[in-house]
XYZ file of C-alpha atoms in Angstrom:
389
model
C 29.513 25.174 -12.970
C 33.349 25.823 -12.935
C 33.687 25.766 -9.023
C 32.134 22.508 -9.988
C 34.350 20.816 -12.647
C 37.137 22.091 -10.281
C 36.255 20.786 -7.583
C 35.666 17.482 -9.135
C 38.945 17.560 -10.681
C 40.682 18.547 -7.085
C 38.694 15.045 -6.070
C 39.876 13.170 -8.697
C 43.267 13.312 -8.536
C 43.159 13.788 -5.120
C 41.906 9.584 -4.491
C 44.472 8.732 -7.468
C 47.446 9.998 -5.589
C 48.590 12.762 -8.248
C 49.832 16.325 -7.383
C 47.088 19.174 -7.833
C 48.605 21.703 -8.968
C 52.406 21.673 -7.908
C 51.924 20.714 -4.356
C 52.835 17.162 -2.625
C 50.589 14.573 -3.263
C 47.328 14.335 -0.954
C 46.462 11.515 0.781
C 42.902 9.973 0.922
C 41.646 7.104 2.897
C 38.568 6.003 0.765
C 36.324 2.797 1.652
C 33.941 2.732 -1.094
C 33.255 5.858 -3.416
C 29.706 5.973 -5.477
C 27.854 8.065 -6.977
C 24.044 8.487 -7.775
C 22.338 7.890 -11.306
C 21.284 11.338 -11.243
C 23.647 13.776 -11.272
C 23.782 15.963 -8.346
C 22.354 19.628 -8.257
C 24.894 22.251 -7.988
C 23.293 23.476 -4.762
C 23.563 20.318 -2.971
C 25.104 19.920 0.285
C 27.194 16.755 1.533
C 27.872 15.916 5.122
C 29.673 12.621 6.083
C 28.117 10.838 8.747
C 28.798 7.709 10.466
C 26.613 5.688 12.175
C 27.740 2.408 14.412
C 26.081 -0.655 14.235
C 24.133 -0.303 17.695
C 22.623 2.375 16.600
C 18.695 2.469 15.236
C 17.958 3.170 11.852
C 16.197 6.451 10.806
C 12.966 5.519 9.248
C 10.946 7.654 6.372
C 7.722 5.993 4.987
C 6.511 7.331 2.322
C 2.483 6.906 1.793
C 1.941 6.267 4.873
C -1.547 7.027 5.337
C -2.842 4.274 2.865
C -3.644 0.584 4.764
C -0.055 -0.129 5.682
C 2.112 2.769 6.579
C 0.564 3.561 10.193
C 0.322 -0.063 11.032
C 4.418 -0.256 10.359
C 5.167 2.610 11.678
C 3.463 1.668 15.202
C 5.609 -1.159 15.410
C 8.755 0.335 14.088
C 8.520 2.905 16.799
C 8.035 0.634 19.151
C 11.479 -1.065 18.499
C 13.272 2.484 17.382
C 11.651 4.377 19.142
C 9.243 7.040 18.173
C 11.158 9.591 16.789
C 13.382 7.597 14.579
C 10.148 6.849 12.551
C 8.461 9.679 10.253
C 5.581 8.874 8.117
C 4.782 10.976 5.344
C 2.426 11.467 2.687
C 0.600 14.067 0.483
C -2.981 13.693 2.415
C -3.181 15.396 6.158
C -2.963 13.096 8.682
C -6.135 12.201 11.256
C -5.344 13.516 14.462
C -4.698 10.512 16.216
C -1.937 9.574 13.839
C -0.425 13.250 13.745
C -0.264 12.881 17.728
C 1.423 9.807 17.444
C 4.832 10.245 16.165
C 6.846 12.525 13.465
C 4.523 13.358 10.269
C 5.929 15.482 7.397
C 4.160 16.406 3.794
C 6.131 14.719 1.163
C 5.213 14.721 -2.665
C 7.372 11.915 -4.146
C 7.249 13.243 -7.350
C 8.691 16.518 -6.301
C 12.453 14.862 -6.152
C 13.569 17.973 -4.538
C 11.762 18.224 -1.483
C 12.035 14.453 -1.054
C 15.903 14.524 -1.231
C 15.947 17.530 1.181
C 13.581 15.161 3.640
C 16.240 12.445 3.309
C 19.350 14.836 4.534
C 18.009 16.825 6.912
C 16.259 14.011 8.647
C 19.299 12.057 8.240
C 17.104 8.883 6.789
C 19.268 5.567 6.835
C 16.147 3.201 6.088
C 13.262 4.055 3.731
C 10.125 2.297 3.125
C 8.043 3.143 -0.122
C 4.636 2.518 0.064
C 3.379 5.858 -2.113
C 1.086 3.401 -5.085
C -2.014 3.641 -6.615
C -3.443 0.176 -6.415
C -5.154 -2.457 -9.127
C -8.877 -1.404 -9.882
C -7.667 2.435 -8.460
C -4.891 2.453 -11.189
C -7.025 0.827 -14.425
C -9.287 3.977 -13.835
C -6.618 6.158 -14.120
C -3.864 5.053 -15.958
C -1.556 8.181 -16.619
C -1.925 8.999 -12.882
C -0.874 5.109 -12.042
C 2.250 5.772 -14.236
C 2.999 8.998 -12.990
C 3.241 8.208 -9.195
C 4.316 3.694 -9.589
C 6.839 4.456 -12.198
C 8.556 8.149 -12.032
C 7.973 8.498 -8.208
C 10.176 5.148 -8.133
C 12.746 6.593 -10.310
C 12.838 9.554 -7.702
C 13.082 7.236 -5.059
C 15.990 5.087 -6.197
C 18.282 7.615 -7.112
C 17.734 9.222 -3.709
C 18.164 6.185 -1.880
C 21.343 5.064 -4.032
C 22.760 8.505 -3.476
C 22.350 8.797 0.201
C 23.471 4.682 0.557
C 19.981 3.875 2.188
C 18.645 0.727 2.796
C 15.320 0.551 0.517
C 11.659 -1.710 0.623
C 9.773 -1.499 -1.914
C 6.718 -4.182 -1.941
C 5.656 -5.606 -4.639
C 2.094 -7.753 -5.005
C 0.616 -10.271 -6.774
C -0.606 -8.365 -9.704
C 3.310 -8.445 -10.365
C 2.053 -11.771 -12.309
C -0.302 -12.455 -15.219
C -2.348 -15.274 -17.187
C 1.358 -17.143 -18.826
C 2.421 -17.535 -14.874
C 2.342 -20.453 -12.898
C -0.545 -19.669 -10.683
C -0.897 -22.914 -8.312
C 1.844 -22.055 -6.794
C 3.831 -19.285 -8.071
C 7.362 -19.470 -7.341
C 9.282 -16.765 -7.030
C 11.058 -17.181 -10.202
C 8.734 -17.388 -13.548
C 6.953 -15.780 -16.355
C 5.648 -12.411 -15.528
C 3.277 -10.751 -17.939
C 0.857 -8.406 -15.948
C -1.914 -6.803 -17.691
C -2.622 -3.784 -15.258
C -0.610 -0.789 -14.803
C -0.209 -1.682 -11.387
C 1.417 -4.689 -12.094
C 3.646 -3.950 -14.880
C 4.919 -0.792 -12.549
C 5.430 -3.494 -9.809
C 7.220 -5.318 -12.058
C 9.496 -2.308 -13.524
C 10.223 -1.830 -9.624
C 11.307 -5.324 -8.839
C 13.963 -5.654 -11.720
C 15.254 -1.708 -11.126
C 15.458 -2.424 -7.654
C 17.935 -5.471 -8.706
C 19.567 -3.326 -11.299
C 20.623 -0.565 -8.539
C 21.935 -3.274 -6.716
C 24.011 -4.685 -8.783
C 24.896 -1.472 -10.634
C 25.124 1.270 -7.917
C 25.352 -1.229 -4.571
C 21.817 -0.253 -3.284
C 20.700 -2.308 -0.900
C 17.208 -2.714 -1.952
C 14.762 -5.281 -0.337
C 11.224 -6.273 -1.862
C 8.454 -8.715 -0.804
C 5.534 -9.658 -2.970
C 2.521 -9.058 -0.552
C -0.556 -11.254 -0.955
C -3.863 -9.441 -0.463
C -3.116 -7.847 3.004
C -6.485 -8.076 5.544
C -6.450 -5.415 8.040
C -9.080 -4.197 10.411
C -7.486 -0.600 11.005
C -8.190 1.194 7.588
C -10.935 1.076 4.870
C -10.386 -0.913 1.343
C -8.086 1.562 -1.025
C -9.131 0.124 -4.380
C -7.449 -3.311 -4.389
C -8.663 -6.183 -5.983
C -8.437 -8.281 -2.698
C -10.613 -5.409 -0.942
C -13.300 -7.616 -0.727
C -12.032 -9.749 2.048
C -11.715 -6.932 4.333
C -14.918 -4.964 3.330
C -16.781 -8.095 4.260
C -15.910 -7.997 7.931
C -17.388 -3.898 8.013
C -20.729 -5.083 5.927
C -21.383 -8.169 8.729
C -20.593 -6.047 11.265
C -22.665 -2.945 10.289
C -25.490 -4.794 8.105
C -25.178 -8.631 8.488
C -25.081 -8.285 4.459
C -22.888 -8.681 1.903
C -22.510 -8.262 -1.928
C -19.316 -9.463 -3.466
C -17.585 -7.965 -6.848
C -15.504 -11.543 -7.332
C -17.071 -15.066 -8.105
C -17.415 -17.110 -5.110
C -14.340 -19.722 -6.709
C -11.999 -16.787 -6.723
C -8.747 -18.268 -5.340
C -6.338 -15.417 -3.965
C -3.719 -15.483 -1.602
C -4.015 -13.697 1.495
C -2.256 -12.175 4.661
C -3.272 -10.739 8.099
C -1.611 -7.254 8.373
C 0.085 -8.010 11.638
C 2.149 -11.176 9.602
C 2.542 -8.519 6.478
C 4.823 -6.109 8.982
C 6.445 -8.407 10.757
C 7.586 -9.851 7.725
C 8.393 -6.167 6.215
C 10.335 -5.387 9.501
C 12.158 -9.220 9.800
C 13.369 -8.919 5.843
C 15.141 -5.503 6.688
C 16.587 -6.859 9.540
C 17.911 -9.627 7.763
C 22.062 -9.255 7.296
C 22.601 -8.948 3.457
C 24.400 -11.953 3.538
C 21.308 -14.332 4.095
C 19.737 -13.087 0.973
C 19.764 -15.038 -1.762
C 17.930 -13.112 -3.811
C 16.015 -9.106 -3.983
C 12.332 -9.912 -4.288
C 11.232 -12.696 -2.381
C 7.477 -14.096 -2.716
C 5.673 -14.587 1.196
C 2.076 -16.047 1.918
C 0.020 -17.135 4.753
C -2.920 -18.572 3.774
C -5.080 -18.966 -0.073
C -8.756 -18.886 -0.221
C -12.044 -17.912 -2.475
C -14.614 -15.625 -0.930
C -16.964 -18.799 -0.277
C -14.565 -20.063 1.944
C -14.315 -17.369 3.721
C -18.045 -16.992 3.864
C -18.058 -20.188 5.091
C -15.833 -19.463 8.203
C -17.748 -16.156 8.947
C -20.698 -18.531 9.019
C -19.495 -20.218 11.966
C -19.396 -17.051 14.208
C -22.520 -15.236 12.069
C -24.800 -17.669 10.750
C -27.181 -14.531 10.131
C -24.737 -13.363 7.396
C -26.529 -12.577 4.294
C -24.135 -12.998 0.772
C -24.945 -12.406 -2.521
C -22.721 -11.824 -5.552
C -22.663 -9.359 -8.272
C -19.045 -9.700 -10.462
C -17.541 -6.413 -11.581
C -15.474 -7.618 -14.533
C -12.591 -5.626 -14.409
C -11.925 -6.810 -11.058
C -12.585 -10.453 -11.949
C -10.670 -10.496 -15.118
C -7.757 -9.038 -12.603
C -7.737 -11.549 -10.347
C -8.358 -14.028 -12.764
C -4.715 -13.294 -14.005
C -3.313 -13.851 -10.476
C -1.777 -16.291 -8.735
C -3.954 -18.725 -6.773
C -1.377 -19.686 -4.269
C 2.373 -18.296 -3.563
C 5.512 -20.641 -2.922
C 7.640 -18.375 -0.119
C 9.747 -21.193 0.359
C 13.180 -19.118 -0.319
C 11.656 -16.665 2.208
C 10.913 -19.541 4.998
C 15.065 -21.013 4.042
C 16.822 -17.618 4.190
C 15.388 -15.347 6.192
C 13.411 -17.756 8.882
C 10.295 -16.107 7.607
C 6.633 -18.125 9.314
C 3.189 -16.742 9.119
C 0.970 -16.708 12.532
C -2.382 -16.359 11.060
C -4.726 -19.226 9.441
C -8.010 -18.070 8.072
C -9.986 -19.529 11.473
C -7.493 -17.135 13.637
C -8.214 -14.203 10.685
C -11.915 -14.420 11.074
C -11.576 -14.051 14.834
C -9.385 -11.803 15.278
C -11.362 -9.553 12.758
C -14.704 -10.020 13.915
C -13.348 -8.952 17.631
C -11.635 -5.854 16.265
C -14.418 -4.556 14.366
C -16.998 -5.425 16.597
C -15.045 -3.875 19.691
C -14.687 -0.674 17.224
C -18.171 -0.578 16.023
C -19.461 -1.186 19.657
C -17.287 1.894 20.919
C -18.581 4.205 18.208
C -22.467 3.055 19.142
C -21.886 3.651 23.058
C -19.778 7.083 21.995
C -22.937 8.079 19.844
C -25.272 6.759 22.778
C -26.426 9.682 25.639
C -24.597 10.004 28.420
C -27.012 8.122 30.776
C -27.699 5.272 28.554
C -23.609 4.683 28.390
C -23.570 5.035 31.758
C -26.268 2.669 32.627
C -24.550 0.335 30.442
C -21.171 0.737 31.797
C -22.154 -0.247 35.100
C -24.356 -3.686 33.271
C -27.368 -2.243 34.335
C -30.658 -3.262 31.304
């Protein structure tokens, strides 16, 4: 520790231009000096690395095996190169994900390990997807508090220390029953009643604080319910809008755990991922705020079923309302006002409800057919491929 204190004294005197010992004053060119809000450990190694504007970012995605991480990695790798995007998680990746690009084990609760990953891989962008969602979080509040809040603090400190551009998603769950619901603006009362929502409000405010206090380039989007065919539902209140497509294709029957008239904002995953990339690439001077609503469509289970019936009239839908999920949904926005995102950085969605339904049915239907064909005897598959009945 005496060595650290001495080095700190030397650096301070050098910056101030005052002599150290009896030597001549040191001249140091300083553009900007920032310090991590967390005390730097004595075993830290420092390297000065400069990047030109033309260089691609080096991206780390935490919680990368969730609904959004794999899709975002695929998009970013196409844009920035396969080796410039690292997926991370605490779970074992499936073979196709493992072989599609760099993957690394990373526990966001392990501050030292996370910091080593950022330093050793020269990370410049960090996308923080690690979180427990609404319904799962209510079933294990202690774990949700640890992952969603303590993990966030580690991410914020490391991002501030290393000058990263940090993206943390927020959610419709960041609002509560006292918020205006139709539409819900960017700035209004936020009093969520789930640990997931509370942790996301905390993330929004901490990110904004770190931006003003430490100069952290923090960016955040409040996602609506995200609909994707690539992954199975993960415990969110809006996941009925994903599960219905899988059940429709598999069995032709679906039991919904929300009331038929429960209106919530929704978005197809391609729009969500594109919005994330667009806000990350937006020039800083175009951003009038650090957290934006984004939206594409807003519908009820009944409206979704009506649209599905146009393609699958035989689909049978029943309702068995889960009081926990229904209470959560009733406290959330019915529609997002995302006019600031559209004005500031040109956000525009591509998918409305009809396009969403057709895309999901096409995707899941083809995937289901592929699995059935793979399970069929070879001669049967060969006959089908030749068009022979």
